[in-house]
CSV table of C-alpha atoms in Angstrom, one decimal:
chain,number,residue,atom,x,y,z
A,1,MET,CA,52.9,-48.9,18.8
A,2,HIS,CA,50.7,-46.2,20.3
A,3,ILE,CA,47.5,-45.2,18.4
A,4,PRO,CA,45.3,-42.9,20.4
A,5,GLY,CA,44.3,-39.7,18.5
A,6,LEU,CA,47.8,-38.4,18.1
A,7,GLY,CA,49.6,-41.7,18.5
A,8,MET,CA,52.9,-42.7,17.1
A,9,ILE,CA,54.0,-45.8,15.3
A,10,LYS,CA,57.7,-46.7,15.2
A,11,ASN,CA,59.1,-49.0,12.5
A,12,GLY,CA,62.6,-49.0,11.2
A,13,ASN,CA,63.7,-45.6,9.8
A,14,TYR,CA,60.2,-43.9,9.9
A,15,GLU,CA,57.8,-42.6,12.4
A,16,VAL,CA,54.1,-42.3,11.4
A,17,ILE,CA,52.3,-39.4,13.2
A,18,CYS,CA,48.6,-39.0,12.3
A,19,GLY,CA,49.2,-40.9,9.0
A,20,VAL,CA,52.3,-38.9,7.9
A,21,ALA,CA,55.6,-40.6,7.4
A,22,GLN,CA,58.5,-38.8,9.0
A,23,ASP,CA,62.2,-39.5,9.4
A,24,ALA,CA,63.4,-40.7,12.8
A,25,PRO,CA,66.3,-38.9,14.4
A,26,PRO,CA,69.7,-40.1,13.1
A,27,ASP,CA,70.9,-41.4,16.4
A,28,ARG,CA,67.8,-43.5,16.8
A,29,ARG,CA,68.2,-44.9,13.3
A,30,ALA,CA,71.7,-45.9,14.1
A,31,ARG,CA,70.6,-47.8,17.2
A,32,GLU,CA,67.5,-49.4,15.6
A,33,GLN,CA,68.9,-50.2,12.1
A,34,PRO,CA,70.8,-53.4,11.3
A,35,PRO,CA,74.2,-52.8,9.8
A,36,SER,CA,73.0,-53.9,6.3
A,37,GLN,CA,70.3,-51.1,6.3
A,38,ALA,CA,72.4,-48.4,7.9
A,39,ARG,CA,74.5,-48.2,4.6
A,40,ASP,CA,71.4,-47.1,2.6
A,41,SER,CA,70.0,-44.5,5.0
A,42,GLY,CA,72.7,-41.9,4.2
A,43,SER,CA,72.0,-42.0,0.4
A,44,ASP,CA,68.2,-41.7,0.9
A,45,HIS,CA,68.6,-38.7,3.3
A,46,GLN,CA,71.0,-37.0,0.9
A,47,GLN,CA,68.6,-37.6,-2.0
A,48,ARG,CA,65.7,-36.0,-0.1
A,49,GLU,CA,67.8,-33.0,0.9
A,50,ASN,CA,68.6,-32.4,-2.8
A,51,GLY,CA,64.9,-32.2,-3.7
A,52,GLU,CA,64.9,-35.4,-5.8
A,53,PRO,CA,61.6,-37.4,-5.9
A,54,TRP,CA,61.8,-40.7,-4.0
A,55,SER,CA,59.6,-43.6,-3.3
A,56,ARG,CA,60.0,-46.0,-0.5
A,57,GLN,CA,57.7,-48.4,1.3
A,58,SER,CA,58.2,-49.0,5.0
A,59,LYS,CA,58.1,-52.6,6.2
A,60,GLY,CA,54.8,-53.7,7.7
A,61,LEU,CA,53.2,-50.2,7.5
A,62,GLY,CA,52.3,-49.9,3.9
A,63,VAL,CA,53.4,-46.2,3.9
A,64,HIS,CA,54.2,-45.3,0.3
A,65,CYS,CA,55.6,-41.9,-0.6
A,66,ALA,CA,55.8,-41.0,-4.3
A,67,PRO,CA,56.2,-37.8,-6.3
A,68,PRO,CA,52.9,-36.2,-7.4
A,69,VAL,CA,51.7,-36.7,-10.9
A,70,GLN,CA,51.9,-33.6,-13.0
A,71,SER,CA,49.4,-32.8,-15.7
A,72,GLY,CA,49.4,-30.3,-18.5
A,73,PRO,CA,52.0,-29.5,-21.2
A,74,GLY,CA,54.9,-30.1,-18.8
A,75,GLY,CA,53.5,-33.2,-17.2
A,76,ALA,CA,54.1,-36.8,-17.9
A,77,ALA,CA,53.1,-38.2,-21.3
A,78,GLY,CA,49.6,-39.7,-21.6
A,79,VAL,CA,48.2,-37.6,-18.7
A,80,SER,CA,45.4,-35.3,-19.9
A,81,GLU,CA,44.8,-31.9,-18.3
A,82,THR,CA,41.7,-31.8,-16.2
A,83,ALA,CA,39.7,-28.9,-14.7
A,84,ASP,CA,40.4,-27.9,-11.1
A,85,MET,CA,37.0,-28.5,-9.5
A,86,SER,CA,38.2,-26.8,-6.3
A,87,GLN,CA,38.2,-23.4,-8.1
A,88,PRO,CA,35.0,-21.3,-8.7
A,89,MET,CA,33.3,-22.2,-12.0
A,90,TYR,CA,30.7,-20.6,-14.2
A,91,TRP,CA,27.7,-22.2,-15.8
A,92,ASP,CA,24.3,-21.3,-17.2
A,93,ARG,CA,21.6,-23.5,-15.5
A,94,LEU,CA,18.0,-22.8,-14.8
A,95,ASP,CA,18.0,-24.5,-11.4
A,96,ILE,CA,21.1,-22.6,-10.2
A,97,PRO,CA,20.7,-18.8,-10.9
A,98,MET,CA,23.9,-17.7,-9.2
A,99,PRO,CA,27.2,-19.3,-10.5
A,100,ASP,CA,30.3,-19.5,-8.4
A,101,ARG,CA,32.0,-16.7,-10.3
A,102,PRO,CA,31.0,-14.0,-12.9
A,103,TYR,CA,31.0,-14.9,-16.6
A,104,LYS,CA,33.7,-12.3,-17.4
A,105,ASP,CA,36.4,-12.2,-14.7
A,106,VAL,CA,39.1,-10.5,-16.8
A,107,LEU,CA,37.8,-6.9,-17.3
A,108,THR,CA,39.0,-4.4,-19.9
A,109,GLY,CA,39.4,-0.7,-19.3
A,110,GLU,CA,35.9,0.0,-20.5
A,111,ASP,CA,34.5,-2.7,-18.3
A,112,LYS,CA,36.3,-1.4,-15.3
A,113,SER,CA,34.9,2.1,-15.9
A,114,LEU,CA,31.5,0.6,-16.3
A,115,LYS,CA,31.8,-1.2,-13.0
A,116,GLU,CA,32.8,2.0,-11.3
A,117,LYS,CA,29.8,3.7,-12.7
A,118,GLU,CA,27.7,0.8,-11.4
A,119,LYS,CA,28.5,1.9,-7.8
A,120,GLY,CA,26.5,5.1,-8.4
A,121,PRO,CA,22.8,5.6,-8.8
A,122,TRP,CA,21.3,3.1,-11.4
A,123,ASN,CA,18.9,5.7,-12.8
A,124,ALA,CA,21.9,7.4,-14.3
A,125,LEU,CA,22.7,4.3,-16.3
A,126,THR,CA,21.4,3.8,-19.8
A,127,LYS,CA,19.6,0.6,-20.9
A,128,GLU,CA,22.7,-0.4,-22.9
A,129,GLU,CA,24.9,0.0,-19.9
A,130,LYS,CA,22.6,-2.1,-17.7
A,131,ILE,CA,22.7,-4.8,-20.4
A,132,ALA,CA,26.5,-4.6,-20.6
A,133,LEU,CA,26.7,-4.9,-16.8
A,134,TYR,CA,24.5,-8.0,-16.9
A,135,ARG,CA,26.6,-9.5,-19.6
A,136,LEU,CA,29.7,-9.1,-17.4
A,137,THR,CA,28.1,-11.3,-14.8
A,138,PHE,CA,26.0,-13.7,-16.8
A,139,CYS,CA,26.3,-15.1,-20.3
A,140,GLN,CA,22.6,-15.9,-21.0
A,141,THR,CA,19.3,-14.7,-19.7
A,142,TYR,CA,16.5,-17.0,-18.6
A,143,ALA,CA,14.6,-16.2,-21.8
A,144,GLU,CA,17.7,-17.2,-23.8
A,145,MET,CA,18.2,-20.4,-21.9
A,146,LYS,CA,14.5,-21.4,-22.3
A,147,ARG,CA,14.5,-20.5,-26.0
A,148,PRO,CA,14.0,-23.6,-28.2
A,149,THR,CA,16.9,-24.5,-30.5
A,150,ASN,CA,16.9,-25.9,-34.0
A,151,GLU,CA,18.4,-29.1,-32.8
A,152,TRP,CA,15.2,-31.0,-33.7
A,153,LYS,CA,15.9,-30.4,-37.3
A,154,THR,CA,19.3,-32.1,-37.1
A,155,ILE,CA,17.7,-35.0,-35.2
A,156,PHE,CA,14.8,-35.5,-37.7
A,157,GLY,CA,17.2,-35.1,-40.6
A,158,GLY,CA,19.5,-37.8,-39.2
A,159,ILE,CA,16.5,-40.1,-38.7
A,160,PHE,CA,15.2,-39.7,-42.2
A,161,ILE,CA,18.7,-40.2,-43.7
A,162,PHE,CA,19.1,-43.4,-41.8
A,163,LEU,CA,15.6,-44.6,-42.9
A,164,GLY,CA,16.3,-43.8,-46.5
A,165,PHE,CA,19.6,-45.6,-46.4
A,166,THR,CA,18.0,-48.6,-44.8
A,167,GLY,CA,15.3,-48.7,-47.5
A,168,LEU,CA,18.0,-48.6,-50.3
A,169,VAL,CA,19.8,-51.5,-48.6
A,170,ILE,CA,16.5,-53.6,-48.5
A,171,TRP,CA,15.7,-52.8,-52.1
A,172,TRP,CA,19.2,-53.8,-53.2
A,173,GLN,CA,18.9,-57.0,-51.3
A,174,ARG,CA,15.6,-57.9,-52.9
A,175,VAL,CA,16.7,-57.1,-56.4
A,176,TYR,CA,20.3,-58.4,-56.4
A,177,VAL,CA,20.7,-60.7,-53.4
A,178,PHE,CA,17.5,-62.7,-52.6
A,179,PRO,CA,16.3,-65.3,-55.0
A,180,LYS,CA,12.9,-65.3,-56.6
A,181,ARG,CA,9.8,-66.3,-54.6
A,182,PRO,CA,9.1,-70.0,-54.6
A,183,ARG,CA,6.1,-71.1,-56.7
A,184,THR,CA,4.4,-72.3,-53.6
A,185,PHE,CA,3.6,-68.7,-52.8
A,186,ASP,CA,1.5,-68.3,-56.0
A,187,GLU,CA,-2.3,-68.1,-55.6
A,188,GLU,CA,-2.9,-70.8,-58.2
A,189,TRP,CA,-0.5,-73.2,-56.4
A,190,GLN,CA,-2.2,-72.5,-53.0
A,191,ALA,CA,-5.7,-73.1,-54.5
A,192,LYS,CA,-4.6,-76.5,-55.9
A,193,GLN,CA,-3.0,-77.4,-52.6
A,194,LEU,CA,-6.2,-76.5,-50.7
A,195,LYS,CA,-8.3,-78.8,-53.1
A,196,ARG,CA,-5.8,-81.6,-52.6
A,197,MET,CA,-6.0,-81.3,-48.8
A,198,LEU,CA,-9.8,-81.4,-49.0
A,199,ASP,CA,-9.7,-84.5,-51.3
A,200,MET,CA,-7.4,-86.2,-48.8
A,201,ARG,CA,-9.7,-85.3,-45.9
A,202,VAL,CA,-6.9,-83.8,-43.8
A,203,ASN,CA,-8.0,-83.7,-40.1
A,204,PRO,CA,-11.7,-84.6,-40.7
A,205,VAL,CA,-12.8,-84.6,-37.0
A,206,HIS,CA,-11.9,-81.2,-35.6
A,207,GLY,CA,-9.3,-79.9,-38.1
A,208,PHE,CA,-9.2,-78.6,-41.6
A,209,SER,CA,-11.6,-80.9,-43.5
A,210,ALA,CA,-14.2,-80.8,-40.7
A,211,LYS,CA,-15.0,-77.2,-41.7
A,212,TRP,CA,-15.8,-78.2,-45.3
A,213,ASP,CA,-19.3,-79.5,-46.4
A,214,TYR,CA,-18.6,-82.2,-49.0
A,215,GLU,CA,-22.3,-82.5,-50.0
A,216,LYS,CA,-22.8,-78.8,-50.8
A,217,GLY,CA,-19.2,-78.3,-51.9
A,218,GLN,CA,-18.7,-75.2,-49.7
A,219,TRP,CA,-17.4,-74.1,-46.3
A,220,LYS,CA,-19.7,-74.8,-43.4
């Protein structure tokens, strides 16, 4: 095992140079392989020459070679297609005025003639042509990006619908689900309960009855 910068690790049928698994020469495989493993090397080599995907893990190295996962319509089932973030992308953002690529990268014949006219003096261009040239590069202006939207109407509408539905549920529960209020919540019952507690002199020192003047018949 030799691991300085461009070192080499030998193990069985593979040589790892800078982290890449490579086949060892056939004569070296024949010398280093046991007879039981020598029978399998020919089929693996033939399979790789035919372009078939293969996966094999070398002993003690953890080197695993597998076919790449394909995405898109022709890929494996259950694999969704994702955007290639390595390619230039377009966006409209206030903090990044210059996107990676123009908004319209596929030009028509009229667009191409307008781009050729752009190379000349700009005072020869009309206002409509200048706006069309801007729209080829950008989708929105700063004024359009800063312009308020009507999204607040949708938000407030959803809030009021939710509050109205909640009120209907509470009303339905009070009318059809909850029982009637107990009689102990009536004012007449509470007045009688108060007089009874005063007659029983409940907490006469520092509590309830201590705040009542029994001689005058009123609260102190």
